[in-house]
Coordinates of C-alpha atoms in Angstrom, one line a residue:
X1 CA 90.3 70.6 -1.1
X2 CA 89.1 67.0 -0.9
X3 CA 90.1 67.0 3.1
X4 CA 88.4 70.7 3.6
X5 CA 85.4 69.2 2.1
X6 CA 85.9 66.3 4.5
X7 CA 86.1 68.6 7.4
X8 CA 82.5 70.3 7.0
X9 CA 80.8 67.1 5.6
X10 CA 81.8 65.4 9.2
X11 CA 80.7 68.7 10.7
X12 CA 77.1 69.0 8.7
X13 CA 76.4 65.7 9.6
X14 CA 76.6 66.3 13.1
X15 CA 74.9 69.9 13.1
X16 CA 72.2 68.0 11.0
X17 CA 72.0 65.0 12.4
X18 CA 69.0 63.6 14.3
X19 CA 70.4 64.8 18.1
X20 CA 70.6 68.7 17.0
X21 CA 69.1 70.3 14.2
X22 CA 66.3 68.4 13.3
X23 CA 64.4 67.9 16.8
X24 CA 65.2 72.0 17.7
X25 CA 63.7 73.0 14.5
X26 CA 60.9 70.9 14.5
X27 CA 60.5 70.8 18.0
X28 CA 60.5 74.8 18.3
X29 CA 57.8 74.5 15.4
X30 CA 55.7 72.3 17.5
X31 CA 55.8 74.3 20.6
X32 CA 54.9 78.1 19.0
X33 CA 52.2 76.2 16.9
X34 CA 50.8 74.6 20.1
X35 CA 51.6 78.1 21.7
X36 CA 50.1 80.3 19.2
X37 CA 46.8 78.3 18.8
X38 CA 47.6 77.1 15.1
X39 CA 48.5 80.4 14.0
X40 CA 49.5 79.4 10.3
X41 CA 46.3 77.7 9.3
X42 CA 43.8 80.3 11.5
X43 CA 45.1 83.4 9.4
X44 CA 46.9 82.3 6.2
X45 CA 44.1 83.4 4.5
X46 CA 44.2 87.0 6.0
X47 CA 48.3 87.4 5.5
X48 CA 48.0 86.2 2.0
X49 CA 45.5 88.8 1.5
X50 CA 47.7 91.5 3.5
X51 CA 51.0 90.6 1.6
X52 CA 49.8 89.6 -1.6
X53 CA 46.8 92.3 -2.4
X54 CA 46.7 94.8 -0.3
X55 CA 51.0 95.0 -0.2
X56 CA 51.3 98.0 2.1
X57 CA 50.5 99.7 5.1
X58 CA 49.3 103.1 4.2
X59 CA 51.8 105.9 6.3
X60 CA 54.1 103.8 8.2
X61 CA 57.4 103.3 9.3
X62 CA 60.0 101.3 6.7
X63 CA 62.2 101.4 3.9
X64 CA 59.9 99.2 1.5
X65 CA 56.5 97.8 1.1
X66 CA 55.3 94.7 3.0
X67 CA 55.1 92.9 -0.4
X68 CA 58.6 94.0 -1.5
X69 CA 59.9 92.7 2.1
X70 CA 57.9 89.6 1.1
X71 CA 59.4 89.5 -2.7
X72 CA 62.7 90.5 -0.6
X73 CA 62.8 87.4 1.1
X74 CA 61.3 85.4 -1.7
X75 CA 64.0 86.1 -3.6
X76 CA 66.4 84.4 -1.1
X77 CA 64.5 81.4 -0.4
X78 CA 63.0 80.6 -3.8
X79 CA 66.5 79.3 -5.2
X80 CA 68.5 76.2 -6.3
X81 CA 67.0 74.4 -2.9
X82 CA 63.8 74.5 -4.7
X83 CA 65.3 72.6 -7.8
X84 CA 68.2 71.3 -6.9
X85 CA 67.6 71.0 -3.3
X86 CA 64.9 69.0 -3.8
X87 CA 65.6 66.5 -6.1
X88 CA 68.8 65.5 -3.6
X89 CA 66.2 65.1 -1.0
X90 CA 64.2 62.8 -3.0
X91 CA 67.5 61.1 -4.4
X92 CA 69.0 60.4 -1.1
X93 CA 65.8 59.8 1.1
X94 CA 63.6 58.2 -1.9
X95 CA 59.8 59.8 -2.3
X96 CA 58.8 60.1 1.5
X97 CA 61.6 63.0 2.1
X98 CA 58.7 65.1 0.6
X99 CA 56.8 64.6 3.0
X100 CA 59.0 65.9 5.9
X101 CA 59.7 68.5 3.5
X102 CA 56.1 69.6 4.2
X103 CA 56.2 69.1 7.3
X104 CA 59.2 71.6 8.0
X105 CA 57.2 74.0 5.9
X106 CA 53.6 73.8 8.0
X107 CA 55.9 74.2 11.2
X108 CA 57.8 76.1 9.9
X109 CA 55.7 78.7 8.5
X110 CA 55.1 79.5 12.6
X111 CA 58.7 79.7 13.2
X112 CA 58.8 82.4 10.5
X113 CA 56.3 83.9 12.0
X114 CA 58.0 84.8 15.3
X115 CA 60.6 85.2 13.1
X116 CA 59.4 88.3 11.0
X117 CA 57.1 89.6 14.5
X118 CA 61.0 89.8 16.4
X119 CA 62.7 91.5 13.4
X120 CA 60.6 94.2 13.4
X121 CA 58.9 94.4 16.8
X122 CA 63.3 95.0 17.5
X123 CA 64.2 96.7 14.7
X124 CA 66.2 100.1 14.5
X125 CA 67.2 102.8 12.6
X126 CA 70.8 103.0 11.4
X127 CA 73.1 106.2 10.7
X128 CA 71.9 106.2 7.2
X129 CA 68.5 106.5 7.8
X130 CA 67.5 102.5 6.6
X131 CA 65.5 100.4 8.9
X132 CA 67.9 97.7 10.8
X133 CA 66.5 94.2 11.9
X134 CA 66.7 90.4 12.8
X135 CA 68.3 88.1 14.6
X136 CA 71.8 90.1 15.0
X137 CA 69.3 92.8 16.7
X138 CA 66.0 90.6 18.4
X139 CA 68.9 88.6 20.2
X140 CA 70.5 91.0 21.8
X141 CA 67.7 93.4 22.6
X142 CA 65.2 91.2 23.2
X143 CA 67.1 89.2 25.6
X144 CA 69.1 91.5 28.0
X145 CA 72.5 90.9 29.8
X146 CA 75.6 89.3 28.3
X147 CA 73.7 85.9 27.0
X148 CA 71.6 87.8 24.7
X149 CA 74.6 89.8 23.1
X150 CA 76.3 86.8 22.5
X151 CA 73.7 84.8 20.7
X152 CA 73.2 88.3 18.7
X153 CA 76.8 88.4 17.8
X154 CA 77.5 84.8 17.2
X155 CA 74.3 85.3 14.5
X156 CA 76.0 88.2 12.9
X157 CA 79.1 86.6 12.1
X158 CA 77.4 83.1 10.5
X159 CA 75.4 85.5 8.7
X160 CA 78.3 87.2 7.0
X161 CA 80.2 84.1 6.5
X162 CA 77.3 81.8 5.2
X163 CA 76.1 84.3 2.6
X164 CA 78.9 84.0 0.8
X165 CA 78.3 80.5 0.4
X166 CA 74.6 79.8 0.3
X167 CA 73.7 83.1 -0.7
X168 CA 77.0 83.9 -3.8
X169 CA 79.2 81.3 -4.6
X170 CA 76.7 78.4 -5.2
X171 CA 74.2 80.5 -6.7
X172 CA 76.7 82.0 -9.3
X173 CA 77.8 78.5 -10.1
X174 CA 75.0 76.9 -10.6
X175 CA 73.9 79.8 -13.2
X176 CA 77.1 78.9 -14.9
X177 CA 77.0 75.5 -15.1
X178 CA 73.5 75.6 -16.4
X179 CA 74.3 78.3 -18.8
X180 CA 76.9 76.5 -20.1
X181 CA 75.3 73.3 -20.1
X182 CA 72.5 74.6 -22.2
X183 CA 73.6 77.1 -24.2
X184 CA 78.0 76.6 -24.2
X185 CA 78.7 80.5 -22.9
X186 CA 82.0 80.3 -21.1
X187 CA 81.6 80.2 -17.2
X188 CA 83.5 83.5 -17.3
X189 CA 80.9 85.0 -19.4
X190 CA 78.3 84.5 -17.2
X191 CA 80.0 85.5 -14.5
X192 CA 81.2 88.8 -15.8
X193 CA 77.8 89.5 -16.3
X194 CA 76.3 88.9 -13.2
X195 CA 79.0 90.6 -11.1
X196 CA 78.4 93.7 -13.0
X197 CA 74.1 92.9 -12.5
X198 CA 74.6 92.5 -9.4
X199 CA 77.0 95.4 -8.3
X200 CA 74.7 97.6 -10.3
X201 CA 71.6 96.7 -7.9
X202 CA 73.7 96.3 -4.4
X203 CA 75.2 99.8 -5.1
X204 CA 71.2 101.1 -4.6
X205 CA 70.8 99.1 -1.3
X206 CA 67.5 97.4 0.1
X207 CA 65.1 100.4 -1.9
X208 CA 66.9 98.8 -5.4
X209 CA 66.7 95.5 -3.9
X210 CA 63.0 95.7 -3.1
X211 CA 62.0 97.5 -6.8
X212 CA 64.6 94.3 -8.7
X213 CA 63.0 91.7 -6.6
X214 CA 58.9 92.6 -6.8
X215 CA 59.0 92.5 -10.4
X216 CA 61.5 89.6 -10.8
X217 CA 60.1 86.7 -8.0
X218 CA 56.8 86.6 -9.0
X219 CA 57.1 86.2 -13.3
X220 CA 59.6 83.4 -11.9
X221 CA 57.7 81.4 -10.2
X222 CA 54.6 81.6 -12.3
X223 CA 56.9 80.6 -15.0
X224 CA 58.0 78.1 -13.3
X225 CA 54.8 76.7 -11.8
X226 CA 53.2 76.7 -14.8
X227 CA 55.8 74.4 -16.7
X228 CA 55.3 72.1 -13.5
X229 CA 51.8 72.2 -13.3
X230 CA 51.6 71.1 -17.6
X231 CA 53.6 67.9 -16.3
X232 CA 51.4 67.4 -13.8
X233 CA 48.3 67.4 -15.6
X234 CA 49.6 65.4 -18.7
X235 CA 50.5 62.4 -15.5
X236 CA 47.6 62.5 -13.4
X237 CA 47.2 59.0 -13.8
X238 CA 50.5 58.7 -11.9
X239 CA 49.6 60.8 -9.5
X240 CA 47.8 59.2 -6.9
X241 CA 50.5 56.5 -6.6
X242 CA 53.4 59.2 -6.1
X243 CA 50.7 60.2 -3.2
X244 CA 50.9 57.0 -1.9
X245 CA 54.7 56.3 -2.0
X246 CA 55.2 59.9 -0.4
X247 CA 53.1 59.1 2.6
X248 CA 53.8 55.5 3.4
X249 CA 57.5 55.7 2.9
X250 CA 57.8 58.7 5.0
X251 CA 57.6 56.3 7.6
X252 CA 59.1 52.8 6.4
X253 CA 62.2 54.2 4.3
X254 CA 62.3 53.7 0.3
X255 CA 63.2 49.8 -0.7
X256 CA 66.8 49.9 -3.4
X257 CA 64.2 50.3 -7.4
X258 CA 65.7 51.6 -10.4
X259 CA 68.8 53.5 -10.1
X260 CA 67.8 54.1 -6.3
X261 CA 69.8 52.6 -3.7
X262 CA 67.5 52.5 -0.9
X263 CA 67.1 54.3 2.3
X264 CA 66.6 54.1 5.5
X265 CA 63.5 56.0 7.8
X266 CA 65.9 58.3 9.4
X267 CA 67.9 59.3 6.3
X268 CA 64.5 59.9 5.2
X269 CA 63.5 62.2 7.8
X270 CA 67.1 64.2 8.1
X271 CA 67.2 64.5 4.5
X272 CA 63.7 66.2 4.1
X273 CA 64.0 68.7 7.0
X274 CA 67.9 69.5 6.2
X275 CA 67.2 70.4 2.4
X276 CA 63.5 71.9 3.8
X277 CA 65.3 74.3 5.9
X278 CA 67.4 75.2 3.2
X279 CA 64.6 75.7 0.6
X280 CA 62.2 77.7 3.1
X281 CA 64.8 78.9 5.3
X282 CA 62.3 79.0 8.6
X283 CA 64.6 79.3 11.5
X284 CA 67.5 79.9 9.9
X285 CA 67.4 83.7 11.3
X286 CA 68.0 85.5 7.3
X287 CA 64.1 86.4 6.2
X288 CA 63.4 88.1 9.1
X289 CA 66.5 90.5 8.1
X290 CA 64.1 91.4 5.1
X291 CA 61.0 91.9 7.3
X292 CA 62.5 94.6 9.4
X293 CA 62.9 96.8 6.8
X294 CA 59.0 96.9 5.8
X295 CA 56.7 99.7 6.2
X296 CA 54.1 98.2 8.8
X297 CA 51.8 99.5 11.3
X298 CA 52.6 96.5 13.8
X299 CA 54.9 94.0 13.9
X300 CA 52.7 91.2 14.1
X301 CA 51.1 92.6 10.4
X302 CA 54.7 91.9 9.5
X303 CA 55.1 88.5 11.3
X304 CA 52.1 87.1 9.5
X305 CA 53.1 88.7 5.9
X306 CA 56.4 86.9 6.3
X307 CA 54.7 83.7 7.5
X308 CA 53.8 83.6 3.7
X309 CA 56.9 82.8 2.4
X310 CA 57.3 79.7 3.6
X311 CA 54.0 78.8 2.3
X312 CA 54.7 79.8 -1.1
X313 CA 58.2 78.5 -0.9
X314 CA 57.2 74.8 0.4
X315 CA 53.8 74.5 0.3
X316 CA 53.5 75.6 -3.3
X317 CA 56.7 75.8 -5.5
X318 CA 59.0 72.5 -3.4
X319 CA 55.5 70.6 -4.0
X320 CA 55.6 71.2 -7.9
X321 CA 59.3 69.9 -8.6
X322 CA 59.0 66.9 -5.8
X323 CA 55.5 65.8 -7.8
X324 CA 57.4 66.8 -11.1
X325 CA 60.7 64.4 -10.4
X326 CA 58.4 61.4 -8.7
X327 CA 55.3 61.2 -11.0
X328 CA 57.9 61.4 -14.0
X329 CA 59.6 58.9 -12.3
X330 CA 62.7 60.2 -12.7
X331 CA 63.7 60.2 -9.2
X332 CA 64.8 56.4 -9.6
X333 CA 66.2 56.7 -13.6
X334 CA 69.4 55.5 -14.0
X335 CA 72.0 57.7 -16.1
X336 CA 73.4 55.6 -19.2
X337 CA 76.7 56.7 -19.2
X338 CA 77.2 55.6 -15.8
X339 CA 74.9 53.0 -14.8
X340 CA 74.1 54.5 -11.5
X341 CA 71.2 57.0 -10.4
X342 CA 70.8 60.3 -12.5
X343 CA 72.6 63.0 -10.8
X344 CA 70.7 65.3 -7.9
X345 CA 71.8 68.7 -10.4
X346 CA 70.5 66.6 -13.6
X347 CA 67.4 65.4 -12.0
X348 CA 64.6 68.1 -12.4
X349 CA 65.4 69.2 -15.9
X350 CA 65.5 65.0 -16.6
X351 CA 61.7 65.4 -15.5
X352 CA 60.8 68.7 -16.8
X353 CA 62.2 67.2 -20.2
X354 CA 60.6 63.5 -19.6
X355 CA 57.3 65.1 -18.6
X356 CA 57.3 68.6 -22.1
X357 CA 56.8 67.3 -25.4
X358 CA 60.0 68.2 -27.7
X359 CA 62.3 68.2 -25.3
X360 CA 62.7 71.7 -24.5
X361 CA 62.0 71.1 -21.1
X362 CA 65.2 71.2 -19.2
X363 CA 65.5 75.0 -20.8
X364 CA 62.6 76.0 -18.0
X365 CA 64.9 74.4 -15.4
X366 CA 67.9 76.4 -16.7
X367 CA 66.3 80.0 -17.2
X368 CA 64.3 79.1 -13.6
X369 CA 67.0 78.3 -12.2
X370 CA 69.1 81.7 -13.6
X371 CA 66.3 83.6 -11.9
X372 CA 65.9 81.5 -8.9
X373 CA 69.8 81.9 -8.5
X374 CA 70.3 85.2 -9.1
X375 CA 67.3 86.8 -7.0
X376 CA 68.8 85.0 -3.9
X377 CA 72.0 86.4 -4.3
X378 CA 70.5 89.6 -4.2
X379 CA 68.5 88.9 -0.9
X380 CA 71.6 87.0 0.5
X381 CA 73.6 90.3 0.0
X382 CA 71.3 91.9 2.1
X383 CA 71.4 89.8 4.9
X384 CA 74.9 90.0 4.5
X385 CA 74.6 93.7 4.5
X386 CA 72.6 94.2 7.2
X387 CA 75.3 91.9 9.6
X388 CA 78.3 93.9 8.6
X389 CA 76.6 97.1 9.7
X390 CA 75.7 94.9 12.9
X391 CA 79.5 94.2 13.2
X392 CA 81.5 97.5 12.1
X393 CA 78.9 99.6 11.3
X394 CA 77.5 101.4 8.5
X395 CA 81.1 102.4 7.2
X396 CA 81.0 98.6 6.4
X397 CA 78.4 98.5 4.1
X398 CA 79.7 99.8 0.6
X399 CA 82.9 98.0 0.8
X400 CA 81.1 94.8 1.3
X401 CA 78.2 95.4 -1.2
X402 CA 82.0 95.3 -3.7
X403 CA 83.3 92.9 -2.4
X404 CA 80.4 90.6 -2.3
X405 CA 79.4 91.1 -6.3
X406 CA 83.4 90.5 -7.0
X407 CA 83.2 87.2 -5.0
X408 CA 80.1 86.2 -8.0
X409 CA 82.6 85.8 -10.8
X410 CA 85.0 83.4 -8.4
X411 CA 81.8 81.4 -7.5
X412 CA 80.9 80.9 -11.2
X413 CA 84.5 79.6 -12.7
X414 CA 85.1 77.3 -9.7
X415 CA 84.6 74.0 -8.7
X416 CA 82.6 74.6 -5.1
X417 CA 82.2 71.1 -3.4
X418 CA 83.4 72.2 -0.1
X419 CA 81.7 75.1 -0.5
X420 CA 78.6 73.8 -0.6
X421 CA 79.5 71.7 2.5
X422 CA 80.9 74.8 4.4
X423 CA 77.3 76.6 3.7
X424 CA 75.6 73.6 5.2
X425 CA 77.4 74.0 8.3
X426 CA 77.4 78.1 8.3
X427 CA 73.2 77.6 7.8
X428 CA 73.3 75.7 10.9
X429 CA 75.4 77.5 13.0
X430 CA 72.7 80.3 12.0
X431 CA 70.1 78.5 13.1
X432 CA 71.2 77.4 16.5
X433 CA 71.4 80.6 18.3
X434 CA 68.3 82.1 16.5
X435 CA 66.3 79.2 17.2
X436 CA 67.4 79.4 20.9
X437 CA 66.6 82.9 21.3
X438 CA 63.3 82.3 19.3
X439 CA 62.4 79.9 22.2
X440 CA 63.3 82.3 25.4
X441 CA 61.3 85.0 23.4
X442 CA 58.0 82.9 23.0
X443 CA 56.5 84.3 25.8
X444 CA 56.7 88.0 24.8
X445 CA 55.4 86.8 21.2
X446 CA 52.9 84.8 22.6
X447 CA 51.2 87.9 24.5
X448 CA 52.1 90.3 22.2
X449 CA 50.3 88.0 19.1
X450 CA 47.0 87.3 20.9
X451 CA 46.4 90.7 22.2
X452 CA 47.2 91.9 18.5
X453 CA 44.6 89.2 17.0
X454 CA 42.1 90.2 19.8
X455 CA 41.6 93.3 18.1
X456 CA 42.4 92.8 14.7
X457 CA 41.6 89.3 13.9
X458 CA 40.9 90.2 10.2
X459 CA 43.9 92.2 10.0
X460 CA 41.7 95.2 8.5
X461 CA 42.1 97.6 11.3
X462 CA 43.7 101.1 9.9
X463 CA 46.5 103.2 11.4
X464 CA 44.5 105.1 13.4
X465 CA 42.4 102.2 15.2
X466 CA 45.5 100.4 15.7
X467 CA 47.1 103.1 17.6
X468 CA 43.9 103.3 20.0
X469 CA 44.1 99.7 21.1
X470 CA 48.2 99.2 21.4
X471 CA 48.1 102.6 23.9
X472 CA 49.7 101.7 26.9
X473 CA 50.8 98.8 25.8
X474 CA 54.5 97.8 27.0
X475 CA 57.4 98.5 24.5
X476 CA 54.9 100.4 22.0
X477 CA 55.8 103.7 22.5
X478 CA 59.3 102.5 21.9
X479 CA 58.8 100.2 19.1
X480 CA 57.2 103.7 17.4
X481 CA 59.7 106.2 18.1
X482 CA 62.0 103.4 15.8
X483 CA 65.8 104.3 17.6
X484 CA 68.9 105.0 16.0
X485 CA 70.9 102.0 16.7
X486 CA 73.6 101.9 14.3
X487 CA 76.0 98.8 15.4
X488 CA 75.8 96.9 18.5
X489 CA 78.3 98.9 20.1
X490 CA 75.2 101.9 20.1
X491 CA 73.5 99.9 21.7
X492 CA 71.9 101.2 25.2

């Protein structure tokens, strides 16, 4: 086990290192934001309003609302990178990984939109009747001849491999481990439980998912936010210098202080957009899965709703731990019983229990973390759903839904290191073609957007006007008539 682990820590380091991963995703960021005229800050407002208020597109096309596809994805995202994830940025990279964590997210927010805008501007019908989406599909359709099938089946089979990583066996265990830790029930408990939860929802597909995941995501991260935000106000007089450390030693590298070692400007920088990506997922080619199966009048509606996540995600609930563990100063604490730095897992319940009176604290970390965990295995099986049907098609689907909720319970009673390194790896490998194809597309999402925005800027229009101004437009009457596609091999 210790020379698997090995293995995919020599290969993460490459696929994350500074000559790969980090300047495509940032770079591809860069280039639809310059592209796209600043799309993320000229109509968050508008998308929040369209995802978060108004939810739906009255008498369209989809399996679920726009806000369930949003929750859908939410659900995913908003998981152990936001607690866990974190507080190993900030333990490796020191304060200023935050910062490049924000950064990822404001690019990034772009990237998911061309993201969600692909999903469903490519999206299909399969046999069973359910909307069919993303990456395994934008690829290949939107990119004709044998390049584009490849990087559409290369996708596919990431997907199904990395959400059993990413998306079950590290979530399961890290609801067990807390569990345990908090309240001694048996890691086999827990993970009975949760592989009956979770077969119980799978069994009712994306409609199940959708209905589990709107109530659920957002009573989790207002509980969640809130316990944050208490901390928060009872240190704002250490506020303004966690500010300051986050933005000068985004650039100079954190000096050794405390239990903190020390680090250096470019393990800075790779550790805040490596454990961004994995919190907000932008690029990574799984949210946009979600988005295809919304009921929208237009794709770029869809785009723009999905553009949301990553705001919420980064912007919002990444911003609440990272001020939590630095302004608490626990990010540098040193664990008594070892005499070295606390522990990544142990470091945002440390400062949720530094920063509560009574010490109840780290109990908000465990039951956020429960939630957190468990409604991104339900949008990981999804994604991983939606990929076997992709691959084998929809004969697939039940079998893996199964399979997938028995794989919980192995994921909660066992140790996972190379796991978690194997999902690093898989979450890269996901990226890469996605990020490619997201690139060779821009053009098509670039004209497509602004002629969109031209006529909608406020994103008020109704069915009706919507179809007036997209007649004649190329690839509408297709997009509308929403093909039965089944697996790639139904392909035209």
């Amino acid at each position: 086990m210790d020379a698997i682990a090995e293995f995919f820590d020599t290969i993460s380091g490459f696929v994350w290192g500074p000559f790969l991963l980090i300047p495509l995703l940032l770079g591809t960021g860069l280039y639809l934001t310059i592209r796209l005229g600043g799309l993320q800050f000229t109509k968050l407002l508008p998308a929040l309003s369209l995802g978060l208020l108004k939810r739906k597109d009255a008498g369209s096309e989809g399996d679920i609302s726009q806000f369930q596809a949003l929750t859908t994805a939410l659900a995913a995202t908003v998981g152990t990178g936001n607690i866990v994830g974190v507080a190993t940025a900030i333990g490796v990279g020191g304060p200023g990984a935050l910062f490049w964590m924000w950064m990822t997210g404001l690019l990034g927010m772009v990237t998911k939109y061309a993201e969600g805008f692909l999903a469903v501007r490519f999206r299909g019908t399969d046999e069973a009747g359910e909307k069919s989406g993303g990456p395994q599909y934008y690829l290949e359709r939107g990119i004709k001849g044998p390049f584009g099938k490849f990087l559409g089946l290369m996708f596919a089979v990431f997907a199904v491999l990395a959400c059993f990583g990413i998306g079950n066996m590290t979530q399961g265990n890290s609801i067990a481990a807390n569990v345990e830790s908090s309240w001694s029930i048996p890691a086999w408990i827990t993970g009975a439980v949760l592989t009956v939860l979770t077969l119980v929802v799978l069994v009712g597909g994306i409609k199940s998912i959708g209905r589990v995941t709107a109530g659920l995501v957002p009573v989790m991260i207002v509980f969640y936010v809130l316990g944050a935000l208490f901390i928060l106000i009872a240190n704002i007089d250490k506020l303004p210098g966690a500010f300051a450390a986050i933005f000068t030693e985004a650039f100079t590298g954190t000096s050794a202080v405390g239990g903190f070692a020390g680090s250096a400007i470019i393990i800075v920088v790779q550790m805040g957009v490596a454990r961004g990506l994995f919190s907000n997922e932008s690029g990574l080619g799984s949210a946009p899965i979600a988005a295809a199966a919304a009921k929208t009048s237009h794709p770029v509606r869809q785009g723009l709703v999905s553009m949301t996540q990553t705001f919420i995600d980064t912007i919002i609930v990444v911003s609440f731990t990272g001020l939590t563990i630095i302004s608490t100063g626990t990010w540098n604490q040193v664990d008594p019983e070892t005499g070295e730095q606390i522990s990544a897992a142990l470091m945002t319940g440390e400062a949720f229990s530094n920063g509560l009176p009574g010490g109840w604290g780290h109990w908000i970390v465990t039951v956020g973390i429960v939630l957190f965990a468990f409604s991104t295995l339900l949008g990981w099986s999804y994604y991983g759903d939606r990929n076997v049907e992709r691959l084998v098609g929809r004969r697939g689907v039940l079998p893996f839904r199964i399979f997938f909720s028995l794989v919980v319970f192995i994921g909660c009673t066992t140790e996972l290191e190379p796991i978690w390194n194997f999902s690093d790896v898989m979450n890269g490998l996901m990226a890469l073609p996605n990020l490619l194809g997201i690139l060779i597309l821009s053009g098509l999402i670039s004209r497509e957007t602004k002629h969109y925005l031209r006529n909608d800027p406020h994103l008020t229009a109704d069915k009706s006007t919507i179809e007036a101004f997209m007649d004649g437009q190329p690839g509408w009457e297709q997009w509308k008539a929403g093909d039965v596609v089944g697996s790639s091999r139904r392909f035209d």
